Amino acid sequence: MSGDATRILVLNCGSSSVKYRLYAGRDAVAGGTVERIGESGGGPANHEMALREVLAGLDLTGLTAVGHRVVHGGTLFAAPVLVDDAVVAAIQDLIPLAPLHNPANLAGIEVARQLLPDVPQVAVFDTAFHRTIPEAGATYAIDLAVAERFGIRRYGFHGTSHAYVSRRTAALLDRPYEEINTISLHLGNGASACAVAGGRSVATSMGMSPLEGLVMGTRSGDLDPTIIFHLRREGGFAVDDIDDLLNYRSGLVGMTGDNDMRAVLRRRAEGEAAASLAFDVYSRRIKGYVGAYYALLGRVDAITFTAGIGEKSPEIRAASLAGLERLGIAVDPQRNAGSGDRVISPPEAEIAVCVVATDEELEIVEETVAVLEHRQLPAGTTQPVPEPERPKALS
Ligand code: AMP
């Protein structure tokens, strides 16, 4: 199969939306979003109706495969897979770990299988790239029997983005992917950091769920679990209310009322204290992870910013790395103010600081094609690399 002749439909089914993009080779030839699924007021009644609408509007002649984004692959999937009944059952079994996401992803898979029965369907997991994280990085320090029983461990998310971005970073620097260590900072509405050693994820900030780690648009990121007990015992909050508070009413929106970094930046520029504090909390958290991952990796070749905020906010990039010159990390103001995929550190800097536009859909296309070609690849890479070997510094 030649990569250029493939026609791949990428589906990203959320709880109330379907995002789709059709690719001819590496070119997106059609795409869009259907929103308000299942909501009163005009949207399609369910995922089947939404997907029927999407498929009817596309020229699917010669469709090679459908690539589905699936949020949670648990410990079961370390790479993308061709969907069959057993895979569907496994994704179903993982619903308790991703109660919001996996049912919607599954609905997309089931409807696509039904409507396109002769087309191979491939599931690409957000968690798969992180299956190379060593046990010491994936284990929470709690009773291991309890952890085992309830599937409590670090799974990590945004894997397709971190894989794509770290590989693009190697290309940008003209270095072999297997030889460089990168800290990838995905700063979108959701946000996560990932330490990538020689093409393998060895640490990431999102944990059992996407709640842990960096400050996000509406999620708190790291906090002391006692806060939850305290709200429950002293505040009388129900568990679902705390879940809602931490996932949807925290982060930037919790601190400022705005979940959009552009608004926070504008209000900060106008001198508003809450926006200024939110900016500081946000960038300080990133800096802490950069330092931690520097220590874990032992040697860092590149730090790469990606996703909405990472790609578009020079202020956040500069503040997150300010004062790290002793670590060989610096941002050149002029390069930082530019645009496009580029290096933004000064030419003499020891560590390359980069900006790379992420493209999770294209990564899904490439992984889907790799599955169809029976290339046995670790998740997130399209270059054949040997069996996972844990970096010495982390074992
Ligand atoms: P994503 O999830 O990658 O689409 O990123 C979305 C977020 O990027 C938005 O919520 C904004 O906060 C942020 N964003 C988009 N454009 C800009 C910009 N020009 N400056 C700062 N943040 C931006």
CSV table of C-alpha atoms and ligand atoms in Angstrom, one decimal:
chain,number,residue,atom,x,y,z
A,1,MET,CA,0.0,0.0,0.0
A,2,SER,CA,1.5,3.3,-1.0
A,3,GLY,CA,1.0,6.0,1.7
A,4,ASP,CA,0.0,8.6,-0.9
A,5,ALA,CA,-2.9,6.5,-2.3
A,6,THR,CA,-4.5,6.0,1.0
A,7,ARG,CA,-7.8,7.6,1.9
A,8,ILE,CA,-8.3,7.6,5.6
A,9,LEU,CA,-11.2,9.0,7.6
A,10,VAL,CA,-10.3,10.2,11.1
A,11,LEU,CA,-13.1,10.2,13.6
A,12,ASN,CA,-12.9,11.8,17.0
A,13,CYS,CA,-16.2,11.2,18.8
A,14,GLY,CA,-16.8,13.2,22.0
A,15,SER,CA,-19.8,12.9,24.3
A,16,SER,CA,-21.8,15.5,22.3
A,17,SER,CA,-19.7,16.1,19.2
A,18,VAL,CA,-18.1,14.3,16.2
A,19,LYS,CA,-15.0,15.7,14.7
A,20,TYR,CA,-14.0,14.2,11.3
A,21,ARG,CA,-11.4,14.7,8.7
A,22,LEU,CA,-10.8,12.9,5.5
A,23,TYR,CA,-7.3,12.5,4.2
A,24,ALA,CA,-5.9,11.6,0.8
A,25,GLY,CA,-2.4,10.6,1.6
A,26,ARG,CA,-1.2,13.3,4.1
A,27,ASP,CA,-3.6,15.9,2.8
A,28,ALA,CA,-6.8,16.7,4.5
A,29,VAL,CA,-9.4,17.0,1.8
A,30,ALA,CA,-12.6,17.4,3.9
A,31,GLY,CA,-13.5,17.8,7.5
A,32,GLY,CA,-15.7,19.4,10.1
A,33,THR,CA,-17.5,19.0,13.4
A,34,VAL,CA,-21.1,18.0,14.3
A,35,GLU,CA,-22.0,19.4,17.6
A,36,ARG,CA,-24.8,19.3,20.2
A,37,ILE,CA,-25.4,15.6,19.7
A,38,GLY,CA,-28.3,14.4,22.0
A,39,GLU,CA,-29.0,18.0,23.1
A,40,SER,CA,-32.4,19.5,22.7
A,41,GLY,CA,-32.4,22.3,20.2
A,42,GLY,CA,-31.5,21.0,16.8
A,43,GLY,CA,-28.5,18.7,17.1
A,44,PRO,CA,-28.6,15.1,15.9
A,45,ALA,CA,-30.4,12.8,18.4
A,46,ASN,CA,-27.4,10.4,18.8
A,47,HIS,CA,-24.0,9.4,17.4
A,48,GLU,CA,-25.6,7.2,14.8
A,49,MET,CA,-27.6,10.1,13.3
A,50,ALA,CA,-24.5,12.4,13.5
A,51,LEU,CA,-22.3,9.9,11.8
A,52,ARG,CA,-24.9,9.1,9.1
A,53,GLU,CA,-25.0,12.9,8.4
A,54,VAL,CA,-21.1,13.0,8.3
A,55,LEU,CA,-20.7,10.0,6.0
A,56,ALA,CA,-23.5,11.2,3.6
A,57,GLY,CA,-21.7,14.5,3.0
A,58,LEU,CA,-18.3,12.8,2.1
A,59,ASP,CA,-17.0,11.2,-1.0
A,60,LEU,CA,-15.9,7.9,0.5
A,61,THR,CA,-14.9,6.3,-2.8
A,62,GLY,CA,-11.9,4.0,-2.3
A,63,LEU,CA,-11.8,4.6,1.5
A,64,THR,CA,-8.9,2.7,2.9
A,65,ALA,CA,-9.7,2.8,6.6
A,66,VAL,CA,-11.3,4.7,9.4
A,67,GLY,CA,-9.0,5.8,12.2
A,68,HIS,CA,-10.7,6.3,15.5
A,69,ARG,CA,-9.3,8.3,18.4
A,70,VAL,CA,-9.9,6.4,21.6
A,71,VAL,CA,-9.1,8.1,24.9
A,72,HIS,CA,-8.4,5.2,27.2
A,73,GLY,CA,-6.6,2.0,26.3
A,74,GLY,CA,-5.7,1.1,29.9
A,75,THR,CA,-2.8,-1.3,30.2
A,76,LEU,CA,-4.3,-3.3,27.3
A,77,PHE,CA,-3.2,-1.3,24.3
A,78,ALA,CA,0.4,-0.2,23.8
A,79,ALA,CA,-0.1,0.5,20.1
A,80,PRO,CA,-3.0,1.2,17.7
A,81,VAL,CA,-5.0,-1.9,16.7
A,82,LEU,CA,-7.3,-3.1,14.0
A,83,VAL,CA,-10.8,-3.2,15.5
A,84,ASP,CA,-12.6,-6.5,15.9
A,85,ASP,CA,-15.2,-7.7,18.4
A,86,ALA,CA,-12.6,-8.4,21.0
A,87,VAL,CA,-11.2,-4.9,20.7
A,88,VAL,CA,-14.7,-3.4,21.1
A,89,ALA,CA,-15.2,-5.5,24.2
A,90,ALA,CA,-11.9,-4.4,25.7
A,91,ILE,CA,-12.7,-0.7,25.1
A,92,GLN,CA,-16.1,-1.4,26.7
A,93,ASP,CA,-14.3,-2.9,29.7
A,94,LEU,CA,-12.2,0.3,30.1
A,95,ILE,CA,-15.3,2.5,30.4
A,96,PRO,CA,-15.0,2.8,34.2
A,97,LEU,CA,-11.5,4.4,33.7
A,98,ALA,CA,-12.9,6.9,31.2
A,99,PRO,CA,-16.6,7.2,31.8
A,100,LEU,CA,-17.0,10.3,29.7
A,101,HIS,CA,-14.8,9.5,26.8
A,102,ASN,CA,-14.7,5.8,26.0
A,103,PRO,CA,-18.5,5.4,25.5
A,104,ALA,CA,-18.5,8.2,22.9
A,105,ASN,CA,-15.4,6.7,21.2
A,106,LEU,CA,-17.1,3.3,21.2
A,107,ALA,CA,-20.3,4.7,19.8
A,108,GLY,CA,-18.3,6.1,16.9
A,109,ILE,CA,-16.6,2.8,16.3
A,110,GLU,CA,-19.8,0.8,16.4
A,111,VAL,CA,-21.7,3.0,14.1
A,112,ALA,CA,-18.8,3.2,11.6
A,113,ARG,CA,-18.5,-0.6,11.6
A,114,GLN,CA,-22.2,-0.8,10.9
A,115,LEU,CA,-22.3,1.8,8.2
A,116,LEU,CA,-19.0,0.9,6.6
A,117,PRO,CA,-18.8,-2.9,7.2
A,118,ASP,CA,-16.1,-3.6,4.5
A,119,VAL,CA,-13.8,-0.8,5.6
A,120,PRO,CA,-11.0,-1.6,8.2
A,121,GLN,CA,-11.4,0.3,11.4
A,122,VAL,CA,-8.4,1.2,13.5
A,123,ALA,CA,-8.4,2.4,17.1
A,124,VAL,CA,-5.6,4.8,18.1
A,125,PHE,CA,-5.3,5.3,21.9
A,126,ASP,CA,-4.4,8.5,23.7
A,127,THR,CA,-2.7,6.4,26.4
A,128,ALA,CA,-0.7,4.0,24.2
A,129,PHE,CA,2.4,6.2,23.7
A,130,HIS,CA,2.8,6.2,27.5
A,131,ARG,CA,3.0,2.5,27.9
A,132,THR,CA,6.8,2.8,27.9
A,133,ILE,CA,6.8,4.7,31.2
A,134,PRO,CA,8.7,2.6,33.7
A,135,GLU,CA,6.8,1.1,36.6
A,136,ALA,CA,8.4,3.5,39.0
A,137,GLY,CA,6.8,6.4,37.0
A,138,ALA,CA,3.4,4.7,36.5
A,139,THR,CA,3.0,3.6,40.1
A,140,TYR,CA,1.1,5.7,42.7
A,141,ALA,CA,2.6,5.1,46.2
A,142,ILE,CA,-0.5,3.6,47.7
A,143,ASP,CA,-1.4,0.0,48.8
A,144,LEU,CA,-0.5,-1.9,45.7
A,145,ALA,CA,-3.2,-4.4,46.2
A,146,VAL,CA,-5.8,-1.6,46.2
A,147,ALA,CA,-4.2,0.0,43.2
A,148,GLU,CA,-4.2,-3.3,41.3
A,149,ARG,CA,-7.8,-4.1,42.1
A,150,PHE,CA,-9.1,-0.7,40.9
A,151,GLY,CA,-6.7,-0.1,38.0
A,152,ILE,CA,-5.1,2.9,39.8
A,153,ARG,CA,-1.9,3.8,38.0
A,154,ARG,CA,-0.6,6.6,35.7
A,155,TYR,CA,-1.9,6.0,32.2
A,156,GLY,CA,-1.2,9.4,30.6
A,157,PHE,CA,-3.0,11.1,27.8
A,158,HIS,CA,-2.4,13.3,24.7
A,159,GLY,CA,-0.1,10.5,23.5
A,160,THR,CA,-0.8,11.0,19.8
A,161,SER,CA,0.2,14.7,20.2
A,162,HIS,CA,3.3,14.0,22.3
A,163,ALA,CA,4.4,11.4,19.8
A,164,TYR,CA,3.8,13.6,16.8
A,165,VAL,CA,5.4,16.7,18.3
A,166,SER,CA,8.5,14.9,19.7
A,167,ARG,CA,9.1,13.3,16.3
A,168,ARG,CA,8.6,16.7,14.5
A,169,THR,CA,11.1,18.2,16.9
A,170,ALA,CA,13.7,15.7,15.9
A,171,ALA,CA,13.0,16.5,12.2
A,172,LEU,CA,13.1,20.3,12.9
A,173,LEU,CA,16.6,19.8,14.6
A,174,ASP,CA,17.7,17.4,11.9
A,175,ARG,CA,18.6,14.8,14.6
A,176,PRO,CA,17.6,11.1,14.7
A,177,TYR,CA,14.4,10.6,16.8
A,178,GLU,CA,16.0,7.7,18.7
A,179,GLU,CA,18.9,9.9,19.8
A,180,ILE,CA,17.2,12.9,21.3
A,181,ASN,CA,15.5,13.6,24.7
A,182,THR,CA,12.6,16.0,24.5
A,183,ILE,CA,10.3,17.6,27.0
A,184,SER,CA,7.0,18.1,25.1
A,185,LEU,CA,4.6,20.7,26.5
A,186,HIS,CA,1.0,20.3,25.1
A,187,LEU,CA,-0.8,23.5,26.3
A,188,GLY,CA,-4.3,23.5,24.9
A,189,ASN,CA,-7.6,23.6,26.7
A,190,GLY,CA,-6.3,20.3,28.2
A,191,ALA,CA,-2.6,20.4,29.0
A,192,SER,CA,0.2,17.9,29.7
A,193,ALA,CA,3.9,17.6,29.8
A,194,CYS,CA,5.8,14.6,28.6
A,195,ALA,CA,9.4,13.5,28.9
A,196,VAL,CA,10.4,11.6,25.7
A,197,ALA,CA,13.7,9.7,25.7
A,198,GLY,CA,14.8,8.4,22.3
A,199,GLY,CA,11.2,8.3,21.0
A,200,ARG,CA,9.7,6.8,24.1
A,201,SER,CA,7.5,8.4,26.7
A,202,VAL,CA,9.2,8.0,30.1
A,203,ALA,CA,7.1,10.4,32.2
A,204,THR,CA,3.9,12.4,31.7
A,205,SER,CA,1.9,14.8,33.9
A,206,MET,CA,-1.6,13.5,33.3
A,207,GLY,CA,-2.2,10.4,35.4
A,208,MET,CA,-5.0,7.9,36.0
A,209,SER,CA,-7.2,10.6,34.4
A,210,PRO,CA,-6.5,13.9,32.5
A,211,LEU,CA,-7.1,15.8,35.7
A,212,GLU,CA,-3.5,15.5,37.1
A,213,GLY,CA,-0.6,17.7,36.3
A,214,LEU,CA,-0.5,21.1,34.6
A,215,VAL,CA,-3.1,23.9,35.1
A,216,MET,CA,-5.7,23.7,32.3
A,217,GLY,CA,-8.6,25.7,30.9
A,218,THR,CA,-11.1,24.2,33.4
A,219,ARG,CA,-9.1,21.5,35.3
A,220,SER,CA,-7.0,22.1,38.4
A,221,GLY,CA,-4.1,19.8,37.7
A,222,ASP,CA,-2.1,18.8,40.7
A,223,LEU,CA,-3.5,19.3,44.1
A,224,ASP,CA,-3.4,17.8,47.6
A,225,PRO,CA,-6.0,14.9,47.8
A,226,THR,CA,-6.9,16.2,51.3
A,227,ILE,CA,-8.7,19.1,49.5
A,228,ILE,CA,-11.2,16.5,48.4
A,229,PHE,CA,-11.8,15.1,51.8
A,230,HIS,CA,-12.0,18.6,53.3
A,231,LEU,CA,-14.6,19.7,50.8
A,232,ARG,CA,-16.6,16.5,51.5
A,233,ARG,CA,-16.4,16.6,55.3
A,234,GLU,CA,-16.3,20.4,56.0
A,235,GLY,CA,-18.1,21.7,53.0
A,236,GLY,CA,-20.7,19.0,52.6
A,237,PHE,CA,-19.9,18.7,48.8
A,238,ALA,CA,-21.1,15.5,47.1
A,239,VAL,CA,-18.4,13.5,45.3
A,240,ASP,CA,-19.9,14.4,41.9
A,241,ASP,CA,-19.8,18.1,42.9
A,242,ILE,CA,-16.1,17.9,43.7
A,243,ASP,CA,-15.5,16.0,40.4
A,244,ASP,CA,-17.4,18.9,38.6
A,245,LEU,CA,-15.5,21.5,40.5
A,246,LEU,CA,-12.0,20.1,39.7
A,247,ASN,CA,-12.7,19.1,36.1
A,248,TYR,CA,-14.9,21.9,34.9
A,249,ARG,CA,-14.7,24.9,37.3
A,250,SER,CA,-11.0,25.0,38.2
A,251,GLY,CA,-7.8,25.9,36.3
A,252,LEU,CA,-8.0,29.2,34.4
A,253,VAL,CA,-11.8,29.4,34.6
A,254,GLY,CA,-11.7,28.8,38.4
A,255,MET,CA,-9.1,31.4,39.0
A,256,THR,CA,-10.4,34.1,36.6
A,257,GLY,CA,-13.9,33.1,35.3
A,258,ASP,CA,-12.3,32.8,31.8
A,259,ASN,CA,-11.1,29.5,30.4
A,260,ASP,CA,-9.5,31.1,27.3
A,261,MET,CA,-5.9,32.1,27.8
A,262,ARG,CA,-6.3,35.0,25.3
A,263,ALA,CA,-8.8,36.6,27.7
A,264,VAL,CA,-6.5,35.9,30.7
A,265,LEU,CA,-3.6,37.6,28.9
A,266,ARG,CA,-5.7,40.6,28.0
A,267,ARG,CA,-6.9,41.1,31.5
A,268,ARG,CA,-3.4,40.6,32.9
A,269,ALA,CA,-2.2,43.3,30.5
A,270,GLU,CA,-4.9,45.6,31.9
A,271,GLY,CA,-3.4,45.0,35.3
A,272,GLU,CA,-6.1,42.7,36.8
A,273,ALA,CA,-4.7,40.9,39.8
A,274,ALA,CA,-6.7,37.6,39.4
A,275,ALA,CA,-5.5,37.3,35.8
A,276,SER,CA,-2.0,38.0,36.7
A,277,LEU,CA,-2.0,35.4,39.5
A,278,ALA,CA,-3.6,32.8,37.2
A,279,PHE,CA,-0.8,33.5,34.6
A,280,ASP,CA,1.8,33.0,37.4
A,281,VAL,CA,0.2,29.8,38.7
A,282,TYR,CA,0.0,28.5,35.2
A,283,SER,CA,3.6,29.2,34.1
A,284,ARG,CA,5.2,28.3,37.5
A,285,ARG,CA,3.5,24.8,37.2
A,286,ILE,CA,5.1,24.3,33.8
A,287,LYS,CA,8.5,25.4,35.0
A,288,GLY,CA,8.3,22.8,37.9
A,289,TYR,CA,7.6,20.0,35.4
A,290,VAL,CA,10.4,21.1,33.1
A,291,GLY,CA,12.8,21.0,36.1
A,292,ALA,CA,11.5,17.6,37.2
A,293,TYR,CA,11.7,16.1,33.7
A,294,TYR,CA,15.2,17.5,33.2
A,295,ALA,CA,16.2,15.6,36.3
A,296,LEU,CA,14.5,12.4,35.2
A,297,LEU,CA,15.9,12.6,31.7
A,298,GLY,CA,19.4,13.5,32.8
A,299,ARG,CA,20.1,15.1,29.5
A,300,VAL,CA,17.6,17.3,27.5
A,301,ASP,CA,18.1,18.2,23.9
A,302,ALA,CA,14.8,20.0,23.3
A,303,ILE,CA,11.8,21.5,25.0
A,304,THR,CA,8.9,21.9,22.6
A,305,PHE,CA,5.7,23.9,23.1
A,306,THR,CA,2.6,22.9,21.2
A,307,ALA,CA,-1.3,23.2,21.1
A,308,GLY,CA,-3.3,26.4,21.3
A,309,ILE,CA,-1.4,28.2,24.1
A,310,GLY,CA,1.9,26.5,23.5
A,311,GLU,CA,1.9,27.5,19.8
A,312,LYS,CA,0.4,31.0,20.1
A,313,SER,CA,1.5,32.6,23.4
A,314,PRO,CA,5.0,34.0,23.5
A,315,GLU,CA,4.3,35.3,27.0
A,316,ILE,CA,3.5,31.9,28.5
A,317,ARG,CA,6.6,30.3,26.7
A,318,ALA,CA,8.9,33.0,28.1
A,319,ALA,CA,7.5,33.0,31.6
A,320,SER,CA,7.5,29.2,31.8
A,321,LEU,CA,11.3,29.0,31.1
A,322,ALA,CA,12.4,32.3,32.7
A,323,GLY,CA,15.5,32.1,34.9
A,324,LEU,CA,16.6,28.7,33.7
A,325,GLU,CA,19.8,29.9,31.9
A,326,ARG,CA,21.9,27.9,34.4
A,327,LEU,CA,20.2,24.8,33.0
A,328,GLY,CA,21.1,25.8,29.4
A,329,ILE,CA,17.5,26.9,28.7
A,330,ALA,CA,16.8,30.3,27.2
A,331,VAL,CA,14.2,31.9,24.9
A,332,ASP,CA,15.2,34.5,22.3
A,333,PRO,CA,12.6,37.3,22.4
A,334,GLN,CA,12.6,37.9,18.6
A,335,ARG,CA,12.4,34.2,17.7
A,336,ASN,CA,9.7,33.7,20.3
A,337,ALA,CA,7.6,36.5,18.7
A,338,GLY,CA,7.8,34.8,15.3
A,339,SER,CA,5.4,32.2,13.8
A,340,GLY,CA,5.5,28.7,12.4
A,341,ASP,CA,7.4,25.6,13.5
A,342,ARG,CA,10.7,26.9,14.7
A,343,VAL,CA,13.5,27.0,17.2
A,344,ILE,CA,13.1,29.9,19.6
A,345,SER,CA,16.2,29.6,21.7
A,346,PRO,CA,19.3,31.6,20.9
A,347,PRO,CA,21.7,29.9,18.5
A,348,GLU,CA,24.3,29.2,21.2
A,349,ALA,CA,21.9,27.7,23.6
A,350,GLU,CA,22.6,24.2,24.9
A,351,ILE,CA,19.0,23.1,24.7
A,352,ALA,CA,16.8,23.9,21.7
A,353,VAL,CA,13.5,25.4,22.7
A,354,CYS,CA,11.0,24.8,19.9
A,355,VAL,CA,7.4,25.6,18.8
A,356,VAL,CA,5.7,22.9,16.8
A,357,ALA,CA,2.1,22.9,15.6
A,358,THR,CA,0.6,19.6,16.8
A,359,ASP,CA,-1.6,17.5,14.4
A,360,GLU,CA,-3.3,14.7,16.1
A,361,GLU,CA,-5.4,13.8,13.1
A,362,LEU,CA,-2.4,13.4,10.9
A,363,GLU,CA,-0.7,11.3,13.5
A,364,ILE,CA,-3.9,9.1,13.6
A,365,VAL,CA,-3.6,8.8,9.8
A,366,GLU,CA,0.0,7.7,10.0
A,367,GLU,CA,-0.7,5.2,12.8
A,368,THR,CA,-3.7,3.8,11.0
A,369,VAL,CA,-1.6,3.2,7.8
A,370,ALA,CA,1.1,1.6,9.9
A,371,VAL,CA,-1.5,-0.9,11.4
A,372,LEU,CA,-2.8,-1.7,7.9
A,373,GLU,CA,0.7,-2.4,6.7
A,374,HIS,CA,1.2,-4.7,9.7
A,375,ARG,CA,4.2,-2.7,10.8
A,376,GLN,CA,4.8,-3.7,14.4
A,377,LEU,CA,5.6,-0.3,15.8
A,378,PRO,CA,5.6,1.1,19.3
A,379,ALA,CA,2.7,3.6,19.6
A,380,GLY,CA,3.3,6.9,18.2
A,381,THR,CA,6.3,6.2,16.0
A,382,THR,CA,6.4,5.4,12.3
A,383,GLN,CA,10.1,4.6,12.4
A,384,PRO,CA,10.9,1.0,13.2
A,385,VAL,CA,12.8,0.9,16.5
A,386,PRO,CA,13.9,-2.0,18.7
A,387,GLU,CA,12.0,-3.4,21.7
A,388,PRO,CA,11.5,-1.0,24.5
A,389,GLU,CA,14.5,-0.6,26.7
A,390,ARG,CA,14.2,1.5,29.8
A,391,PRO,CA,16.6,4.4,29.8
A,392,LYS,CA,19.3,3.7,32.5
A,393,ALA,CA,18.7,6.9,34.3
A,394,LEU,CA,15.1,5.9,35.0
A,395,SER,CA,15.3,2.2,35.8
B,1,AMP,P1,-6.4,23.7,21.8
B,1,AMP,O1,-7.1,22.9,22.9
B,1,AMP,O2,-5.1,23.2,21.4
B,1,AMP,O3,-7.3,24.0,20.7
B,1,AMP,O4,-6.1,25.1,22.5
B,1,AMP,C1,-7.2,26.0,22.8
B,1,AMP,C2,-6.7,27.1,23.7
B,1,AMP,O5,-5.6,27.8,23.1
B,1,AMP,C3,-7.8,28.2,23.9
B,1,AMP,O6,-8.7,27.8,24.9
B,1,AMP,C4,-7.0,29.4,24.2
B,1,AMP,O7,-6.9,29.5,25.6
B,1,AMP,C5,-5.7,29.1,23.6
B,1,AMP,N1,-5.3,30.1,22.6
B,1,AMP,C6,-5.7,30.1,21.3
B,1,AMP,N2,-5.2,31.1,20.6
B,1,AMP,C7,-4.4,31.8,21.5
B,1,AMP,C8,-3.5,32.9,21.4
B,1,AMP,N3,-3.4,33.6,20.3
B,1,AMP,N4,-2.9,33.3,22.5
B,1,AMP,C9,-3.0,32.6,23.7
B,1,AMP,N5,-3.8,31.5,23.8
B,1,AMP,C10,-4.5,31.1,22.7
